[in-house]
mmCIF file of C-alpha atoms in Angstrom:
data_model
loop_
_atom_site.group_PDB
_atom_site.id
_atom_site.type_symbol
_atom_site.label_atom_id
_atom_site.label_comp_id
_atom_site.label_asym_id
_atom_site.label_seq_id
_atom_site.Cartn_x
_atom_site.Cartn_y
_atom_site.Cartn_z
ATOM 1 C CA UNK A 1 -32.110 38.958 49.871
ATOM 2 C CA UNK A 2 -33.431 35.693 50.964
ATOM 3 C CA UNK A 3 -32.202 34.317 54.068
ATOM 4 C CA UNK A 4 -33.509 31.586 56.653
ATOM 5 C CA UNK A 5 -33.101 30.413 59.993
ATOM 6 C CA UNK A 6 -32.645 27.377 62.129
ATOM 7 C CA UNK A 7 -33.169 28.000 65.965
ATOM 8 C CA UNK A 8 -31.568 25.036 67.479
ATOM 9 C CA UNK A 9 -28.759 23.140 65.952
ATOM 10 C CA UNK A 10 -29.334 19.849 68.064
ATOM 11 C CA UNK A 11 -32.663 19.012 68.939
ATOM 12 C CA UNK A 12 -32.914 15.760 71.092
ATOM 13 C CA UNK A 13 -36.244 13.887 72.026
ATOM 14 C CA UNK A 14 -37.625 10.229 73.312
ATOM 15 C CA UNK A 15 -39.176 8.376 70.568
ATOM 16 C CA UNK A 16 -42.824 8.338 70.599
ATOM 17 C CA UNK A 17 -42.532 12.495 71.458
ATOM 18 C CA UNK A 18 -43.294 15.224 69.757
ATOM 19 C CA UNK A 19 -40.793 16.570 67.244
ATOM 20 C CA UNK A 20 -40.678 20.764 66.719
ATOM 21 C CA UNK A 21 -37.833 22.052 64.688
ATOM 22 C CA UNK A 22 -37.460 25.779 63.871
ATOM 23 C CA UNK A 23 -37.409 27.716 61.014
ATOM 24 C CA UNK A 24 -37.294 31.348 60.554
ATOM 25 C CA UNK A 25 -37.213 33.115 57.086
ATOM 26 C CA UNK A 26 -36.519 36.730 56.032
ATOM 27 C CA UNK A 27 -38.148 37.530 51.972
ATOM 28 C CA UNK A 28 -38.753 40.237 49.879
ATOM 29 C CA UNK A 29 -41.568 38.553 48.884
ATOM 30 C CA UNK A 30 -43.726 35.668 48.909
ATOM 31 C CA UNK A 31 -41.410 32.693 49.286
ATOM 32 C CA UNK A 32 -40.958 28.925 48.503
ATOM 33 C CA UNK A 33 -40.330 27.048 51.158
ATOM 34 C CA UNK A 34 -38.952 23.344 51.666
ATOM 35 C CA UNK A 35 -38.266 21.198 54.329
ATOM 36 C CA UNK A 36 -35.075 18.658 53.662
ATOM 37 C CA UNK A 37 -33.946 15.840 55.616
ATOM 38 C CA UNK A 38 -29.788 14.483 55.560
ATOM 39 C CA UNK A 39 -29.265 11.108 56.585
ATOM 40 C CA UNK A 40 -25.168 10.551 57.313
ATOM 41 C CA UNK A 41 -23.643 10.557 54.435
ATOM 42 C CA UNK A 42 -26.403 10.332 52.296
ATOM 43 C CA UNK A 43 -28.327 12.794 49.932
ATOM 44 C CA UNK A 44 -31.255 14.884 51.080
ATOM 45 C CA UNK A 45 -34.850 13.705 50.822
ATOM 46 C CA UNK A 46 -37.726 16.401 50.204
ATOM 47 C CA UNK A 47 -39.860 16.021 52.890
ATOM 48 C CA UNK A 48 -42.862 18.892 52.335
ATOM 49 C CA UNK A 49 -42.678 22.810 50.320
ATOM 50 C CA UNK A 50 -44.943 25.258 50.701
ATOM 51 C CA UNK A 51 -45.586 27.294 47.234
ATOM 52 C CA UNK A 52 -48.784 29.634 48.298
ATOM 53 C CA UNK A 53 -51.288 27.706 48.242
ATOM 54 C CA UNK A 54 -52.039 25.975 51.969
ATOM 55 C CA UNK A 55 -50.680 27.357 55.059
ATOM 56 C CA UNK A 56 -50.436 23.704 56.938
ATOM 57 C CA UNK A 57 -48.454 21.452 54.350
ATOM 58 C CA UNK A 58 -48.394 17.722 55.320
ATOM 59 C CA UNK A 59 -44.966 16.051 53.973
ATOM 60 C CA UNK A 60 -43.643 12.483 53.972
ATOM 61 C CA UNK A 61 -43.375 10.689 57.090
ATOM 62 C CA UNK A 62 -46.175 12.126 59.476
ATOM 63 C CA UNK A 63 -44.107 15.659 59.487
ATOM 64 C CA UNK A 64 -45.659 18.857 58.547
ATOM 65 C CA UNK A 65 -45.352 22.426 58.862
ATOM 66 C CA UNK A 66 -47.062 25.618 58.806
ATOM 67 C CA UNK A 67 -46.009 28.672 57.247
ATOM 68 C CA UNK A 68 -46.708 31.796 59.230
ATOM 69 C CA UNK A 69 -46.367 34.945 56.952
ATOM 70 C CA UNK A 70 -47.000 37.177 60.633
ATOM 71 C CA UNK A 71 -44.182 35.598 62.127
ATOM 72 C CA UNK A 72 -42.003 34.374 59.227
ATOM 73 C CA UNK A 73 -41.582 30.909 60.200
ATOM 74 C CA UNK A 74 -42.207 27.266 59.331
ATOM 75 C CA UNK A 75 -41.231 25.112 61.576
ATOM 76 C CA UNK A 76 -41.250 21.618 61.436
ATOM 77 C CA UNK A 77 -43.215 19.219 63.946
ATOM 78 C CA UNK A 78 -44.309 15.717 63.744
ATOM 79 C CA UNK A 79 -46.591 14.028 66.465
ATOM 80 C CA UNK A 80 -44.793 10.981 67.592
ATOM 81 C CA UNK A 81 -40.660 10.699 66.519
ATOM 82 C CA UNK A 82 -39.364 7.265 65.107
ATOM 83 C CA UNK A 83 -36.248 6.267 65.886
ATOM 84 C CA UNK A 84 -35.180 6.373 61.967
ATOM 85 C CA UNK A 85 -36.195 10.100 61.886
ATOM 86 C CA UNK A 86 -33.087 11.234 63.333
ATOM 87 C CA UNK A 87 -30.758 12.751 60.864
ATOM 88 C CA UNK A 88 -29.687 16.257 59.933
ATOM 89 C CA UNK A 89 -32.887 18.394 58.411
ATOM 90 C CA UNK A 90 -32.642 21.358 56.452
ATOM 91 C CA UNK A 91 -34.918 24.328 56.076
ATOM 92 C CA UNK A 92 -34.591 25.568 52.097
ATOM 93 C CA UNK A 93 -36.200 28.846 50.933
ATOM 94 C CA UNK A 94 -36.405 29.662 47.284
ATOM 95 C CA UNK A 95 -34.860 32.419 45.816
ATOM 96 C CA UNK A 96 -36.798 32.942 42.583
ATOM 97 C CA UNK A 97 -34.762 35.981 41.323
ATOM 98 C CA UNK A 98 -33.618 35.612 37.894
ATOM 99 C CA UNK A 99 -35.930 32.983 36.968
ATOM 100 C CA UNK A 100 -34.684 30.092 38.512
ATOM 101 C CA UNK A 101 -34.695 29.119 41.674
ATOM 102 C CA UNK A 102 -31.341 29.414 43.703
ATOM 103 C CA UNK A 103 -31.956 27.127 47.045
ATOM 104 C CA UNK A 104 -30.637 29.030 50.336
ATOM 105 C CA UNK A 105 -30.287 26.436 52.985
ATOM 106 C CA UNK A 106 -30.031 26.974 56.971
ATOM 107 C CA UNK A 107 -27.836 25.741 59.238
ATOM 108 C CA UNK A 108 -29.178 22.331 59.750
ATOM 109 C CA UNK A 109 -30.263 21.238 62.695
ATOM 110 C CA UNK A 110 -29.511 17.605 63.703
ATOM 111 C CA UNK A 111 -32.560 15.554 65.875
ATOM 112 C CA UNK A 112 -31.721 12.923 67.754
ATOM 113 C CA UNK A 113 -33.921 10.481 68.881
ATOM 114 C CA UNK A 114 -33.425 8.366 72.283
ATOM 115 C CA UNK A 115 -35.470 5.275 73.006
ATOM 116 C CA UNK B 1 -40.098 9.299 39.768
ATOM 117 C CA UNK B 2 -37.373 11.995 39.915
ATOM 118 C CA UNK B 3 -34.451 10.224 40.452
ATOM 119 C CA UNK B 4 -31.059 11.875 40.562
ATOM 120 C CA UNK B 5 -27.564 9.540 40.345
ATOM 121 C CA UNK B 6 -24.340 10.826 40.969
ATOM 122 C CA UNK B 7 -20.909 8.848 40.079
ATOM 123 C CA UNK B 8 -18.681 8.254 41.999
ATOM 124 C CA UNK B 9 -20.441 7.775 45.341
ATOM 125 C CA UNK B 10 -16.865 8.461 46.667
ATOM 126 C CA UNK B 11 -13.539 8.651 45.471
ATOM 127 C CA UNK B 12 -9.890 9.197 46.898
ATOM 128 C CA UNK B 13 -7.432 11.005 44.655
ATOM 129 C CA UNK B 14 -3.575 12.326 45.144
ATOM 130 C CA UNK B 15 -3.005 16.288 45.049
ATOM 131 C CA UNK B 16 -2.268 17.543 41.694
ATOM 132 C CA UNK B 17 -4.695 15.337 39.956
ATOM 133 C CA UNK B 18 -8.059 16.124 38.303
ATOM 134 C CA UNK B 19 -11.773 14.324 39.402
ATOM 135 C CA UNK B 20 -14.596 14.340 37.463
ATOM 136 C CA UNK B 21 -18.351 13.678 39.109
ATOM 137 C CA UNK B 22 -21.169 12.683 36.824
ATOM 138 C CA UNK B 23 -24.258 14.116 38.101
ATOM 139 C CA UNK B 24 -27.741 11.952 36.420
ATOM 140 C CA UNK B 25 -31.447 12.587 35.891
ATOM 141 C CA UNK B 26 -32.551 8.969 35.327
ATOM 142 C CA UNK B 27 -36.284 9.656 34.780
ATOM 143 C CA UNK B 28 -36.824 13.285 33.580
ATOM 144 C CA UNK B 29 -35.315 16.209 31.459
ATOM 145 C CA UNK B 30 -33.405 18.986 33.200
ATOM 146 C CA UNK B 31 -32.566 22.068 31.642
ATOM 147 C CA UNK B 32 -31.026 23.227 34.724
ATOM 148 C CA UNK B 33 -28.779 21.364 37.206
ATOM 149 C CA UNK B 34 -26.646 22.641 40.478
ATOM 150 C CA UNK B 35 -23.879 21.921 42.099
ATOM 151 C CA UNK B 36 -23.341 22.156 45.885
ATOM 152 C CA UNK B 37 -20.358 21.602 48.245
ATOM 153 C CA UNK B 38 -21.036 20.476 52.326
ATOM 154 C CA UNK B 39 -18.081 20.317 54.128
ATOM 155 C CA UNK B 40 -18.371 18.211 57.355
ATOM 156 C CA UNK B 41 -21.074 18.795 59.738
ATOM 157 C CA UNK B 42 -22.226 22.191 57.945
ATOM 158 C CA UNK B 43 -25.057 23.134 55.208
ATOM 159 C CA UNK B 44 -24.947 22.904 51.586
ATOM 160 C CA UNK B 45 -23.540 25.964 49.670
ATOM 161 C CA UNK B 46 -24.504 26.716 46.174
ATOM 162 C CA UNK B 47 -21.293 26.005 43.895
ATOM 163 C CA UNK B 48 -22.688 26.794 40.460
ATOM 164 C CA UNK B 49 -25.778 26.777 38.277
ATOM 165 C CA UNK B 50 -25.736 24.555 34.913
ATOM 166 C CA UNK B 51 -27.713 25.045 32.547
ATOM 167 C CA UNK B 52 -27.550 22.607 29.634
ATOM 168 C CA UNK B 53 -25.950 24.120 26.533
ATOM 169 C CA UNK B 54 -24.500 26.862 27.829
ATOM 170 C CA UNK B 55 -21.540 28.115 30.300
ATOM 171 C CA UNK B 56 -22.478 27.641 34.114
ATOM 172 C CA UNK B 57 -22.819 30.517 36.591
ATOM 173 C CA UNK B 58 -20.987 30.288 39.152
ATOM 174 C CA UNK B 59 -21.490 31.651 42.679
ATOM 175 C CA UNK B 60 -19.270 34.375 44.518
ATOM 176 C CA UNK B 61 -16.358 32.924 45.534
ATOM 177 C CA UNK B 62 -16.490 30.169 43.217
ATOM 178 C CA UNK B 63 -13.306 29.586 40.983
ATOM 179 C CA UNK B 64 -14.783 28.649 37.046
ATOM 180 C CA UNK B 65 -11.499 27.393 36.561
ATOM 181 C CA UNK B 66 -10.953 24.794 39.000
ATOM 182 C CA UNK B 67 -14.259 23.883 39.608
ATOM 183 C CA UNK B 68 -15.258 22.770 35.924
ATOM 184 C CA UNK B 69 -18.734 22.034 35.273
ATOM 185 C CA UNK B 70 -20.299 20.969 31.654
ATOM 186 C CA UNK B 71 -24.043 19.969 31.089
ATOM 187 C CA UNK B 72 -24.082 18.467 27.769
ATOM 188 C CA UNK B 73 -27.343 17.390 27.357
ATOM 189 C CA UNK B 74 -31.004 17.197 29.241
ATOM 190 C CA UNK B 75 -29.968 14.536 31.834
ATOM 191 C CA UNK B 76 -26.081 14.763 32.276
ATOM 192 C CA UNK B 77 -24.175 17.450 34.202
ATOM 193 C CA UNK B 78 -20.067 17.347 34.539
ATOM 194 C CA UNK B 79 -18.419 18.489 37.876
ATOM 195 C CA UNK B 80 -14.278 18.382 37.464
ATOM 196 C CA UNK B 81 -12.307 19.924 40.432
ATOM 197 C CA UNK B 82 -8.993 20.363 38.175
ATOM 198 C CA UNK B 83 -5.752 19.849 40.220
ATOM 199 C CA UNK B 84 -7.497 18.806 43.487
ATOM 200 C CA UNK B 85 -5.879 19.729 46.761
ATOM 201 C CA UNK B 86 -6.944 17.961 49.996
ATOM 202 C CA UNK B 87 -8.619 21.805 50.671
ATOM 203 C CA UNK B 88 -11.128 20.363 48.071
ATOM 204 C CA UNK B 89 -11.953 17.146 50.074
ATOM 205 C CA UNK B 90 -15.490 17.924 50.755
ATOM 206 C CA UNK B 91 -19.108 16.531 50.151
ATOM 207 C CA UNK B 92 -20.282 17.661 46.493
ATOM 208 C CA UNK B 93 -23.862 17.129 46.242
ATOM 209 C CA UNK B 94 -25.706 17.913 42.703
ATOM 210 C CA UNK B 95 -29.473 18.674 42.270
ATOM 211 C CA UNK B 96 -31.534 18.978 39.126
ATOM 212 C CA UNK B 97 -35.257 20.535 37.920
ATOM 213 C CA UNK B 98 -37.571 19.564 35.753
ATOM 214 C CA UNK B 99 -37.386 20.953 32.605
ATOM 215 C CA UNK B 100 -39.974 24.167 31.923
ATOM 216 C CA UNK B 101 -40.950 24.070 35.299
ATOM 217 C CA UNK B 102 -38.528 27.276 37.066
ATOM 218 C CA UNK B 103 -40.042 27.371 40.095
ATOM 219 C CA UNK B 104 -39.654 23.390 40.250
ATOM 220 C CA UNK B 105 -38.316 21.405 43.226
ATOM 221 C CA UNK B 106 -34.919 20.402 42.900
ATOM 222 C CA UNK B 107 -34.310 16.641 43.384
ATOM 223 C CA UNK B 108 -30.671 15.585 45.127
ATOM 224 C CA UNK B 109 -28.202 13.033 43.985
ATOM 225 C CA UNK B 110 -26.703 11.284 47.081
ATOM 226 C CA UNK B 111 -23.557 12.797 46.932
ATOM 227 C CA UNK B 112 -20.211 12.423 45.859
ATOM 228 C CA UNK B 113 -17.370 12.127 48.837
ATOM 229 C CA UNK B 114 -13.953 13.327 47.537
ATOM 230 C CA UNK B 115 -10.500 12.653 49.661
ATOM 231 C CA UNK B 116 -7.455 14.682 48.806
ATOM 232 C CA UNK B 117 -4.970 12.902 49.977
#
């Protein structure tokens, strides 16, 4: 079964510092990944997905992440935070049994970003 | 492209009564729509599949009978929670995918807030 990860469930940082959010995934196979982000009460915004092709996928925003299949992560980072990137973000893998793809989300893990 | 609308943006009900969430794909076809519930400060968990034109699959857990969904065509999916309780206040969120394309991102509504009172 697919399953994923979030390391840290609050993540705080200074604006204009780097941002790293964790992301851990356990697959059968080779996986779909997605990065989502949650502003308060609002929907969630794709950000970046990794479907097999390159390892470092560049997303909306500035953020990217890399998918290491050694390590089974993809973590999120972004060079410089914004105060508007703080929200809730979601790490998504896709389970593709079936023939459709069922989304299993993480945790969450909410950045906050001070000035 | 690939926007997603859900009505009501929120809504407050009494117990006892029934609420029904419209769930939109304004710019493309989707064969396949889900439904997710967030409670407050936690993730999103997978409610039910629908797939237009036929019955929904629902998730472990899931009751079909309180919880009814109907996707009657390529860009409108259904959500009623039948005889609400304020147990059912929650965050529903719906998502949809482009039709033919299965291993197709999902885009998100922004959510529907129901209140039990």
């Amino acid at each position: 079964a697919q399953s994923v990860t979030q390391l840290d469930s609050h993540v705080s940082v200074s604006e204009g510092t780097p941002v790293l959010l964790r992301c851990n995934y356990s697959s059968s196979y080779s996986p779909s990944l997605f990065w989502y982000v949650q502003h308060p009460n609002k929907g969630l915004q794709l950000l970046l997905k990794y479907t097999s092709a390159a390892t470092l996928v560049k997303g909306i925003n500035g953020f990217e992440a890399e998918f290491k299949k050694s390590e089974t992560s993809f973590h999120l980072t972004k060079p410089s935070a914004h105060m508007s990137d703080a929200a809730e973000y979601f790490c998504v893998v896709s389970d593709n049994a079936g023939g459709y793809n069922k989304l299993i989300f993480g945790a969450g893990t909410r950045l906050a970003v001070h000035p | 492209g690939a926007v997603v609308s859900q009505h009501p943006s929120r809504v407050i009900c009494k117990s006892g009564t029934s609420v029904k969430i419209e769930c939109r794909s304004l710019d493309f076809q989707a064969t396949t729509m889900f439904w997710y519930r967030q409670f407050p400060k936690q993730s999103l968990m997978l409610m039910a599949t629908s797939n237009e034109g036929s019955k929904a699959t629902y998730e472990q857990g899931v009751e079909k009978d309180k919880f009814l969904i109907n996707h009657a065509s390529l860009t409108l999916s259904t959500l009623t929670v039948t005889s609400a309780h304020p147990e059912d206040s929650s965050f529903y969120i719906c998502s949809a995918r482009v039709a033919g394309r299965l291993q197709g991102t999902q885009y998100f509504g922004p959510g529907t807030r129901l209140t039990v009172l």
